[in-house]
Short mmCIF file of C-alpha atoms and ligand atoms in Angstrom, two decimals:
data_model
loop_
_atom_site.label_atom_id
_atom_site.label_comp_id
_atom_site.label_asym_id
_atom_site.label_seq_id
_atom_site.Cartn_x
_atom_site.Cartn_y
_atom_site.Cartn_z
CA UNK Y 1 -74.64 -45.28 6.92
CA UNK Y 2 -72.07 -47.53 7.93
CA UNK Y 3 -71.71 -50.51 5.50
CA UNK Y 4 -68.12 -51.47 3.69
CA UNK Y 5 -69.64 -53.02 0.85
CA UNK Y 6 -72.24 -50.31 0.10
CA UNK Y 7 -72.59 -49.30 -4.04
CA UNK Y 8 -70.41 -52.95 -4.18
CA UNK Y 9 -73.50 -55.79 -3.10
CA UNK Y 10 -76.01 -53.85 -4.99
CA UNK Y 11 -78.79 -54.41 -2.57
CA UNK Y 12 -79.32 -51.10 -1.23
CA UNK Y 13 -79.29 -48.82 -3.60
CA UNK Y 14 -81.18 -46.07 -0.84
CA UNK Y 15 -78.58 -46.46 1.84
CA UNK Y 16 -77.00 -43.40 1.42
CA UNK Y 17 -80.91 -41.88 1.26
CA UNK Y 18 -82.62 -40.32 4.82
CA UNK Y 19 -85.52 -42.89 5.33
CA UNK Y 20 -88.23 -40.49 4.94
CA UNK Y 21 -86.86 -39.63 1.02
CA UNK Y 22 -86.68 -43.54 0.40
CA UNK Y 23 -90.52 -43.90 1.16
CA UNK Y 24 -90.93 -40.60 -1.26
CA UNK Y 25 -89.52 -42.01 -4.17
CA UNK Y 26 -91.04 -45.14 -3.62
CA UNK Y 27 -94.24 -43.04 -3.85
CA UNK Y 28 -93.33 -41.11 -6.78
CA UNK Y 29 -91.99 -44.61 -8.71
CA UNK Y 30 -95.52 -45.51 -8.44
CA UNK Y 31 -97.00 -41.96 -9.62
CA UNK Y 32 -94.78 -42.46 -12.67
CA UNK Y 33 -95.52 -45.99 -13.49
CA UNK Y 34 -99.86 -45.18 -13.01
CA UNK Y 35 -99.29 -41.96 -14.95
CA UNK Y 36 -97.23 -43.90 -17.81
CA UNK Y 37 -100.01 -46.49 -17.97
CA UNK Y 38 -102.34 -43.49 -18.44
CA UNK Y 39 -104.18 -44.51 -15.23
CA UNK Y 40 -104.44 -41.24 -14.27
CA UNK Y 41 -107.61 -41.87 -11.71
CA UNK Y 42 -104.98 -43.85 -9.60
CA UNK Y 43 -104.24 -41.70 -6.39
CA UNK Y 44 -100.81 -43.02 -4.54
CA UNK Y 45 -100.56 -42.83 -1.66
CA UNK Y 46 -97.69 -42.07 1.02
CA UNK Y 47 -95.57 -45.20 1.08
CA UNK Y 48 -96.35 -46.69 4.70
CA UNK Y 49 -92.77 -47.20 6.06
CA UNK Y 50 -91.23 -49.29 8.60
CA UNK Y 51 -90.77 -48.53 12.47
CA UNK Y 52 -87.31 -50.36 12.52
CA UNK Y 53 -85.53 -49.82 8.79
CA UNK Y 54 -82.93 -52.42 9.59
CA UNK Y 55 -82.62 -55.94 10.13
CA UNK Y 56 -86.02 -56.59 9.12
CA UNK Y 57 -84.09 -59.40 6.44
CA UNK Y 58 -85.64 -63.11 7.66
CA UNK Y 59 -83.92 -64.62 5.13
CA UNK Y 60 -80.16 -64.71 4.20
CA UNK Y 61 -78.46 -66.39 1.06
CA UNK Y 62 -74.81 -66.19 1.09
CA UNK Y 63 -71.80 -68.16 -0.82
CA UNK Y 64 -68.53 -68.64 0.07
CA UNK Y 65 -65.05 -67.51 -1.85
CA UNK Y 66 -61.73 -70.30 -1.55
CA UNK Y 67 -60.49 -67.98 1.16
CA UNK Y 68 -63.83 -69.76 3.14
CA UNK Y 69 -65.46 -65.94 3.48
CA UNK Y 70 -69.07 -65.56 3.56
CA UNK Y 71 -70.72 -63.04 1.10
CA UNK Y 72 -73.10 -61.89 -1.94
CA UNK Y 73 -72.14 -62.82 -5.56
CA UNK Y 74 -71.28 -59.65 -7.36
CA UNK Y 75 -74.20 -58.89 -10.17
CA UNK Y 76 -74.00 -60.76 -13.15
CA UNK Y 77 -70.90 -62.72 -12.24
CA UNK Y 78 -69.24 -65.03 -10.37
CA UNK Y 79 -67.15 -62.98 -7.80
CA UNK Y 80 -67.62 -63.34 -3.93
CA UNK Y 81 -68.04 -59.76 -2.14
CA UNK Y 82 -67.45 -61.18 1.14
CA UNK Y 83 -68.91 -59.30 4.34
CA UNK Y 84 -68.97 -60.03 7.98
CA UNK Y 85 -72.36 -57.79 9.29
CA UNK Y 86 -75.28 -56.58 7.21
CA UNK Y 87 -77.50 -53.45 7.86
CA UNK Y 88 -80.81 -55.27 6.77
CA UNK Y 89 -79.82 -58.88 7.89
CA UNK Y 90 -81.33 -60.42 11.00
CA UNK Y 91 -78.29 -60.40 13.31
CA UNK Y 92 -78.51 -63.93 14.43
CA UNK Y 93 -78.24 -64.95 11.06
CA UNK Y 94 -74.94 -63.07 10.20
CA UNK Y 95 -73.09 -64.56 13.25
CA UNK Y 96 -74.30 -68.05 12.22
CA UNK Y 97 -73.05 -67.02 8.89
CA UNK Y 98 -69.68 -66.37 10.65
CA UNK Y 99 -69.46 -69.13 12.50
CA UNK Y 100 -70.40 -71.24 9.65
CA UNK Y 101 -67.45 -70.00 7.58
CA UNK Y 102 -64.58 -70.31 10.63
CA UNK Y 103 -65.77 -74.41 10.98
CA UNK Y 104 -65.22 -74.63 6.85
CA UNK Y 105 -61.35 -75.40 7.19
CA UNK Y 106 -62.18 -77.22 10.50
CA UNK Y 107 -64.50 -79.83 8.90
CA UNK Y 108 -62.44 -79.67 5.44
CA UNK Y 109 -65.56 -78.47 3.67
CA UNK Y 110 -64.67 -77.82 0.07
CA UNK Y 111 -66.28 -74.71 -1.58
CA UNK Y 112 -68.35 -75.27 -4.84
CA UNK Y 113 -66.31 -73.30 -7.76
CA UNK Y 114 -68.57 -72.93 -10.39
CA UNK Y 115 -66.26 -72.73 -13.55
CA UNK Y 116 -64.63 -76.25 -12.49
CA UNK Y 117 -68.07 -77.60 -11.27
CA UNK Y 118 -65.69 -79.29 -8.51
CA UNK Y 119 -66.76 -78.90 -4.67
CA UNK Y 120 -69.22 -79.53 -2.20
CA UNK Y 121 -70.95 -76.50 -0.37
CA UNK Y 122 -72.72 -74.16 -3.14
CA UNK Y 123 -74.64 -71.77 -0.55
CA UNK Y 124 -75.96 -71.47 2.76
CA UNK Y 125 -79.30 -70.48 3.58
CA UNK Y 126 -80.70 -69.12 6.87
CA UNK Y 127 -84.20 -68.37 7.45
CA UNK Y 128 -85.60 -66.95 10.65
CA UNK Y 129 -88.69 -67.05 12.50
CA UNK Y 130 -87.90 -63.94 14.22
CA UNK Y 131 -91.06 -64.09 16.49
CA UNK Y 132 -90.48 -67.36 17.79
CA UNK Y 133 -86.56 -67.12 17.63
CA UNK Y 134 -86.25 -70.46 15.44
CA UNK Y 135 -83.39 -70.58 12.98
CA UNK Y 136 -83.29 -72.71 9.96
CA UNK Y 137 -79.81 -73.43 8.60
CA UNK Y 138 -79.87 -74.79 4.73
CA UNK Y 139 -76.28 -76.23 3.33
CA UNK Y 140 -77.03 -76.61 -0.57
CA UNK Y 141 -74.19 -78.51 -1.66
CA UNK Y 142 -73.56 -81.02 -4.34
CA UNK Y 143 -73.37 -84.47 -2.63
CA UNK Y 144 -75.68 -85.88 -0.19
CA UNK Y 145 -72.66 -87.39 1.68
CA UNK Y 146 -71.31 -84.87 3.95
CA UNK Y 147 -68.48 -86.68 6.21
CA UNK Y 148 -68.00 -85.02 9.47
CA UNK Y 149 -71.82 -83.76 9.71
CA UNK Y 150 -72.67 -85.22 13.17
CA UNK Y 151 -70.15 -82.55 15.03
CA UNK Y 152 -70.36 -79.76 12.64
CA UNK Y 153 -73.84 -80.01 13.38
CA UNK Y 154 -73.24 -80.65 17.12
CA UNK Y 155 -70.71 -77.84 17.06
CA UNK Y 156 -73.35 -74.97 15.83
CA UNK Y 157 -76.57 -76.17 17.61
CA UNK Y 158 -74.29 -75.74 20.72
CA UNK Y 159 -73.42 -72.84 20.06
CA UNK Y 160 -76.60 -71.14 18.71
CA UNK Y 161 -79.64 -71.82 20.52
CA UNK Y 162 -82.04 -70.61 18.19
CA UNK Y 163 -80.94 -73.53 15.41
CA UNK Y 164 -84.31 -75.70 15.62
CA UNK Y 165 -82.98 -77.36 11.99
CA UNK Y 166 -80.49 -77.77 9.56
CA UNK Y 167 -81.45 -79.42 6.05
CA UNK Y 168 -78.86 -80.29 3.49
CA UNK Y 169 -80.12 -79.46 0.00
CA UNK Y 170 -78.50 -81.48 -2.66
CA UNK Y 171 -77.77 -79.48 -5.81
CA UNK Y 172 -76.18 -80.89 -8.63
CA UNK Y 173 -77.45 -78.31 -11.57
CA UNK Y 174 -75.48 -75.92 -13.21
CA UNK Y 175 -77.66 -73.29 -12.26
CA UNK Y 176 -78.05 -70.17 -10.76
CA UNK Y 177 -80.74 -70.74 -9.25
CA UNK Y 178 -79.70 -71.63 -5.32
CA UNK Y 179 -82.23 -74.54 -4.43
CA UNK Y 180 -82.30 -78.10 -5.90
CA UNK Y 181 -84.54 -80.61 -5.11
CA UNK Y 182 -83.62 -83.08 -3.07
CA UNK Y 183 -83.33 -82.62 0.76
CA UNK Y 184 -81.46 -84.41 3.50
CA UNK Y 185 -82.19 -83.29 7.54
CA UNK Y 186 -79.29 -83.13 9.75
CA UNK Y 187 -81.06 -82.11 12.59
CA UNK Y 188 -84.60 -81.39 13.99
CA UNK Y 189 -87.70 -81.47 12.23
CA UNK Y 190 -86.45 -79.95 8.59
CA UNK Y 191 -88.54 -76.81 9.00
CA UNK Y 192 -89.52 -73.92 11.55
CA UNK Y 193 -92.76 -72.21 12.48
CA UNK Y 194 -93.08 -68.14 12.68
CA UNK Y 195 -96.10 -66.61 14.40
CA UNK Y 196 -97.86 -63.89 12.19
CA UNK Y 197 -101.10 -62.19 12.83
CA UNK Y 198 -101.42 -64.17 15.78
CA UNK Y 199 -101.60 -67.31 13.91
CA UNK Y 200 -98.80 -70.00 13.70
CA UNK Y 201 -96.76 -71.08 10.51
CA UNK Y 202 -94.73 -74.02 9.29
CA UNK Y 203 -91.96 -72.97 6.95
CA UNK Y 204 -89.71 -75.58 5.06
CA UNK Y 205 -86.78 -74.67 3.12
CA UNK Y 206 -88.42 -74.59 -0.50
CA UNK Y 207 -92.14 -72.52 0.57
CA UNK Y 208 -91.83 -68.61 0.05
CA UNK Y 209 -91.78 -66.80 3.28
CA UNK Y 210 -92.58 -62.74 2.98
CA UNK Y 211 -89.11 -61.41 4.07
CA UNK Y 212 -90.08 -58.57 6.40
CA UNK Y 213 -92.56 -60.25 8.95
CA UNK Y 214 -93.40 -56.84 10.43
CA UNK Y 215 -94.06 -54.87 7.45
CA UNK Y 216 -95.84 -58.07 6.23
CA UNK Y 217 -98.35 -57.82 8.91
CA UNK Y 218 -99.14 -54.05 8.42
CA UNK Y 219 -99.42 -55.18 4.57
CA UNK Y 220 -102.02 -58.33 5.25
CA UNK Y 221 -103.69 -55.64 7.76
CA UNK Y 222 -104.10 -52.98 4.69
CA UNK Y 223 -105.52 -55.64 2.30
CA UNK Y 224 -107.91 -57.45 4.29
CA UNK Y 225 -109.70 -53.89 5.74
CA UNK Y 226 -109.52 -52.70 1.74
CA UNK Y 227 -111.74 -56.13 1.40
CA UNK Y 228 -113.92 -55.75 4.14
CA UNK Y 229 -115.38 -59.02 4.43
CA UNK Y 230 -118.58 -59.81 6.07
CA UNK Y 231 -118.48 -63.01 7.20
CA UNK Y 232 -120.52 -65.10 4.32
CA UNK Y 233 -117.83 -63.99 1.40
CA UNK Y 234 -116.05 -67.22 -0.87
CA UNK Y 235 -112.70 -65.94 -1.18
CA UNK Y 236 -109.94 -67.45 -3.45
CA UNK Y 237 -106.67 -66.49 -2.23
CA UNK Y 238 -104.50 -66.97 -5.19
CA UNK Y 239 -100.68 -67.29 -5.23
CA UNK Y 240 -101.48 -68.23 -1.06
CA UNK Y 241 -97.68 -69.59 -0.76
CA UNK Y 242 -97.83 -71.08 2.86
CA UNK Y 243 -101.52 -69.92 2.98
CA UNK Y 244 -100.89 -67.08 5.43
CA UNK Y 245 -103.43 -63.86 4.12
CA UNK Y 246 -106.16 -66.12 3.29
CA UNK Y 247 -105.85 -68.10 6.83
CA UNK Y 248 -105.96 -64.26 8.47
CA UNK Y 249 -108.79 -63.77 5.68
CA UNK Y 250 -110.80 -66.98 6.67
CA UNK Y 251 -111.94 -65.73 10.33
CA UNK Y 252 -113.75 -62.91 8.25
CA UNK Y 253 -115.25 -65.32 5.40
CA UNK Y 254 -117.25 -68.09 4.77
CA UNK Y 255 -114.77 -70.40 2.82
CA UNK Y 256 -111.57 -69.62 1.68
CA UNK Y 257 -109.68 -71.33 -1.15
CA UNK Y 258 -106.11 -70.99 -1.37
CA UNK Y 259 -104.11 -71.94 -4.86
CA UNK Y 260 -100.31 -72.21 -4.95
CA UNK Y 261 -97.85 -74.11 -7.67
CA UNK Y 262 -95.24 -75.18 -5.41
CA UNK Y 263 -96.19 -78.48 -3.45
CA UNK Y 264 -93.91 -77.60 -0.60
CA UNK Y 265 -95.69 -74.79 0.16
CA UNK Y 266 -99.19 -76.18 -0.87
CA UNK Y 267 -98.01 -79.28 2.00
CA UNK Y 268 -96.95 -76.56 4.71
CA UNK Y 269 -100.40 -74.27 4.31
CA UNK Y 270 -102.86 -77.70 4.77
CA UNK Y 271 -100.56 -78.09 8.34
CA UNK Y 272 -100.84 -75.03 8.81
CA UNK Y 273 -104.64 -74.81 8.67
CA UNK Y 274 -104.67 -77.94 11.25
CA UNK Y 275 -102.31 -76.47 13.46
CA UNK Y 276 -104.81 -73.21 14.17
CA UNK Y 277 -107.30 -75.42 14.01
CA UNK Y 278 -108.84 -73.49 10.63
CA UNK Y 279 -111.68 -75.38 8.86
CA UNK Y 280 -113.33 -73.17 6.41
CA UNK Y 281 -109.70 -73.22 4.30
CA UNK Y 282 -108.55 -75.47 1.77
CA UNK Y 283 -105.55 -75.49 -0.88
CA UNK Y 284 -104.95 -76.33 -4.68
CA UNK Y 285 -101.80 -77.33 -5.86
CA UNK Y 286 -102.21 -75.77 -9.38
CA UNK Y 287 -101.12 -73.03 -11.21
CA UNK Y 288 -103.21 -70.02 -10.49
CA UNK Y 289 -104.17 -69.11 -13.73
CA UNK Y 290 -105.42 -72.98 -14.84
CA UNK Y 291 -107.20 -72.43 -11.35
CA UNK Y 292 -108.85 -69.58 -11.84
CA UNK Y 293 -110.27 -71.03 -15.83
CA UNK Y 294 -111.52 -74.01 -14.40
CA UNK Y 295 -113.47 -71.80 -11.78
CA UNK Y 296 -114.86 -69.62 -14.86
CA UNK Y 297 -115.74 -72.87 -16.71
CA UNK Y 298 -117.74 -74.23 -13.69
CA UNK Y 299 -119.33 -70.96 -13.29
CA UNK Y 300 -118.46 -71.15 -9.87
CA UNK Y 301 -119.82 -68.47 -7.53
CA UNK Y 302 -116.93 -66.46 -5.52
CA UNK Y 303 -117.36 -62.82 -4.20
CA UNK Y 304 -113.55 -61.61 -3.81
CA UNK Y 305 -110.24 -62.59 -5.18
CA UNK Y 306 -106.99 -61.75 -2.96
CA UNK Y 307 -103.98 -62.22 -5.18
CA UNK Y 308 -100.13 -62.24 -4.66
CA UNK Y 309 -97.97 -63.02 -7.56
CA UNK Y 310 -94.64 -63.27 -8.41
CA UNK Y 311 -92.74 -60.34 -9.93
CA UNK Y 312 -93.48 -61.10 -13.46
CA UNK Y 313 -97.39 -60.66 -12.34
CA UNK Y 314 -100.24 -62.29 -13.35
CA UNK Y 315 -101.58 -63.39 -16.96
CA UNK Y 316 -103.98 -62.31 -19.34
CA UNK Y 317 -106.40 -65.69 -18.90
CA UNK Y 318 -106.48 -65.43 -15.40
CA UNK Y 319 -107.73 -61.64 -15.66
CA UNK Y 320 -110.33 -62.76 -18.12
CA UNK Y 321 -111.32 -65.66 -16.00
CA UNK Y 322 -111.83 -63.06 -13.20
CA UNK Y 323 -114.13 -61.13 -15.67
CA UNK Y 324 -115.91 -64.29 -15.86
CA UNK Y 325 -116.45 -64.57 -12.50
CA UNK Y 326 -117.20 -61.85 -11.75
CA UNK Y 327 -116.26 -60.96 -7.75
CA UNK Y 328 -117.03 -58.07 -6.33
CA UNK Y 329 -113.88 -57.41 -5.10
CA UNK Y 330 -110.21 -58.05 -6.04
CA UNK Y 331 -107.13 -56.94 -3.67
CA UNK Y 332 -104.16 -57.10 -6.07
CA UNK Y 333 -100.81 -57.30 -3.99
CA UNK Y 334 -97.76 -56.87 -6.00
CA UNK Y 335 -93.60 -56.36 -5.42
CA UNK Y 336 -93.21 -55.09 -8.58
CA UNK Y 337 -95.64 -51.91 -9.64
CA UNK Y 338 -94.60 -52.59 -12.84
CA UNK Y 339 -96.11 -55.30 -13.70
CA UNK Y 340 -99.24 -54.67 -11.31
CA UNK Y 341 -99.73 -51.42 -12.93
CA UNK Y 342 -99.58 -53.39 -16.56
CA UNK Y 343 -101.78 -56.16 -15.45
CA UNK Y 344 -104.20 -53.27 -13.64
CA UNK Y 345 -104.86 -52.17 -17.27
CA UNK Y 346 -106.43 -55.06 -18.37
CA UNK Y 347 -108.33 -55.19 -15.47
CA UNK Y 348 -109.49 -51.62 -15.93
CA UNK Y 349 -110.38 -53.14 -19.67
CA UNK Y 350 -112.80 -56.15 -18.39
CA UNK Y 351 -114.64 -53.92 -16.14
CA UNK Y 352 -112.79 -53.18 -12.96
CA UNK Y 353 -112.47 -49.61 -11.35
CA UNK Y 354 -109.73 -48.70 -9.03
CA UNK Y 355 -108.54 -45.30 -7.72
CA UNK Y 356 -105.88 -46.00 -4.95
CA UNK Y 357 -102.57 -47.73 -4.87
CA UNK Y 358 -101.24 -48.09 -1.61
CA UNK Y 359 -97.08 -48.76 -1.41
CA UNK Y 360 -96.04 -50.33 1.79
CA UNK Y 361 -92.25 -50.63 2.71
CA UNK Y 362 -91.13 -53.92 2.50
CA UNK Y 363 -87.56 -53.42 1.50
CA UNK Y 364 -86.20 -50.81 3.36
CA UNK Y 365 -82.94 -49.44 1.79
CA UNK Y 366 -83.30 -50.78 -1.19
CA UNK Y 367 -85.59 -49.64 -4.27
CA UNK Y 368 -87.97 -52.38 -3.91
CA UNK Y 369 -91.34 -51.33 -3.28
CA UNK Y 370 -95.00 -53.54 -2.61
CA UNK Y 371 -98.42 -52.13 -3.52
CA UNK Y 372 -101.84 -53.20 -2.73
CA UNK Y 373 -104.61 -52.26 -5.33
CA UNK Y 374 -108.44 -52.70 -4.42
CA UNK Y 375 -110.31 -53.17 -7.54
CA UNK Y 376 -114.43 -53.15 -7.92
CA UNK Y 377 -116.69 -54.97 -10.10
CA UNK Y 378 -118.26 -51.78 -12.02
CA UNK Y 379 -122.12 -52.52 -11.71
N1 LIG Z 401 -99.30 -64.78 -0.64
C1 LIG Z 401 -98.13 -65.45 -0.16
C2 LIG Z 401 -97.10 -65.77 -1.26
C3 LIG Z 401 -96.76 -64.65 -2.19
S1 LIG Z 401 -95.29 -64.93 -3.16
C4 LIG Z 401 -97.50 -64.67 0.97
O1 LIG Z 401 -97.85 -63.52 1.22
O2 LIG Z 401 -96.62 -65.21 1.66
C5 LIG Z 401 -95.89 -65.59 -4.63
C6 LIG Z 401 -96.24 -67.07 -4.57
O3 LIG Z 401 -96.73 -67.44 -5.86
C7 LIG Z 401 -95.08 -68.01 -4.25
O4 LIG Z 401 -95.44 -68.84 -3.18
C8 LIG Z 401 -94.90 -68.83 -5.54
O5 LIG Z 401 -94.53 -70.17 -5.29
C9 LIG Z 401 -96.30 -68.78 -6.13
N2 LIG Z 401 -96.41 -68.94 -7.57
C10 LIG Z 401 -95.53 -68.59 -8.54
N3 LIG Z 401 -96.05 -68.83 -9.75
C11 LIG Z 401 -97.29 -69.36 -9.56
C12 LIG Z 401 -98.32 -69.80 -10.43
N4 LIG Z 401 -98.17 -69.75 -11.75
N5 LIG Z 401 -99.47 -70.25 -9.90
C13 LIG Z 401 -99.63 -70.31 -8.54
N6 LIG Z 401 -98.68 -69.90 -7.67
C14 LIG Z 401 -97.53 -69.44 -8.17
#
């Protein structure tokens, strides 16, 4: 495949790999990590790949080198790899990228360097709502006074059509991590909607977004018939992040109960209940696990568990507040096996059976992998 930087970015470490033999050692990463964990019951299944392999990348973080290129930070250091196209970027979002970096010297935008701590633009961030063609444009830089903004801004909205907003994040850390705290908007409304299982979403800068909204669907699709609610079910949707699979899951249940720790998101998934006009949904702002042991200590009654957690997984208390509890169901959706397959264990220990993990492509190209695990209450 045709990429300049491949073996040098890091990201996709299956370029070079025919699709079909990506999705089978996806598979057989999973085989190994089940049979390591001596869950030998599990059956994997074939990986269920993508239709389109490339592109599928809603969400783009790039920095800048003093030259003014665009491009990934080598691993583990500080050095720019600067590209103009990407095979797994959404295209719109790489000839932003460009045109951001050729109005740099134009608007005498200084570059962040990170060993002097001197400079103003750290990163740009573009998400996409590639459904409803919005584009959200994100300048983290390290001042919230940005001279010259009203035509730089004027200057790419004209150009690219699909620009609904463009929020200045205000960084000051010295931190890897990209986002800081405070926001400024530049233009329009300081977020974007995406459609998604034929429901609507608001998305602001700081709320996690599933990368791949095609593949996402097909993975939402795969949980929710695992579950197979009836209609009368009280489902907590745990880790809900904008609230999107337990808004899809809440025309199938009686009440659904989303939990999420980051407000932004927790603030985006109550409009977004309102705006498809959802009423048997709330959200907690809380960390799931303190969720979930407050449940268990109320001996509240709830009859499945959908959860979604970050790489490192879930914890210990929350699986033994889910033994508490006592669902009949629990759909476990993970991008990392590794730590599903760890935290299936437990579950396996407090009296849930499970014989099927299910990888879904997510990631093309790279080694990255989701599963979805339905686990039973044993009787
Ligand atoms: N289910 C959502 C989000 C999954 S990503 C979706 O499909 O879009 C994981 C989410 O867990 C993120 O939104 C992250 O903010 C949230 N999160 C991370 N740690 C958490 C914790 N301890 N408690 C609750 N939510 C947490």
């Amino acid at each position: 495949m045709n990429c300049k930087i491949f073996k040098q970015c890091g990201s996709c470490d299956y370029l070079h790999l025919a699709y079909e033999e990506q999705l089978k050692k996806k598979r057989e990463y999973c085989v190994q990590l089940v049979k390591k964990a001596k869950l030998s019951q599990v059956k994997v299944t074939d990986t269920i790949g993508a239709k389109d392999p490339y592109h599928y990348r809603n969400k783009v973080i790039v920095g800048f080198n003093q030259r003014n290129e665009a491009g990934f930070y080598e691993e583990n250091s500080h050095k720019i790899i600067p590209y103009t196209t990407c095979l797994l970027h959404d295209e719109e979002s790489d000839a932003i990228i460009q045109k951001i970096a050729s109005l740099l010297r134009k608007y005498k935008i200084q570059i962040y360097n990170e060993d002097r701590r001197k400079g103003f633009l750290r990163h740009v961030l573009i998400r996409r709502g590639i459904k409803t063609n919005q584009t959200m444009v994100v300048l983290v830089t390290t001042s919230s006074v940005f001279p010259g903004s009203k035509n730089f801004v004027k200057e790419l909205t004209s150009q690219f059509k699909s620009i609904k907003t463009i929020v200045m994040n205000i960084n000051t850390r010295k931190t890897s991590i990209v986002l800081g705290n405070d926001e400024k908007i530049l233009f329009g409304k300081g977020y974007i909607e995406d459609e998604l299982c034929g429901l609507k979403f608001k998305i602001s800068p700081k709320s996690f977004y599933q990368i791949n909204r095609d593949q996402c669907e097909v993975l939402y699709h795969k949980a929710l018939s695992l579950l197979n609610l009836k209609g009368d079910e009280t489902v907590i949707d745990t880790y809900c992040g904008i609230g999107t699979i337990g808004m899809v899951a809440s025309k199938k249940a009686k009440q659904v109960i989303g939990v999420e720790l980051n407000k932004d998101a927790v603030k985006d998934a109550i409009y977004n209940a309102k705006m498809n006009n959802i009423k048997n949904i709330r959200f907690i702002n809380e960390d799931a696990t303190a969720f979930m042991v407050e449940l268990a200590k109320e001996k509240i009654v709830i009859d499945a568990v959908i959860m979604d957690p970050p790489r490192s997984g879930t914890t210990p208390a929350f699986i033994n507040a889910v033994k508490a509890l006592q669902p009949k169901q629990v759909v476990y959706i993970s991008c990392d096996p590794s730590t599903q397959v760890r935290d299936l264990a437990l579950f396996k220990e407090v009296g849930y059976k499970f014989d099927t993990m299910i990888p879904v492509d997510m990631f093309p190209m790279t080694e990255h992998v989701e599963c979805v695990v339905l686990m039973s209450k044993v009787k």
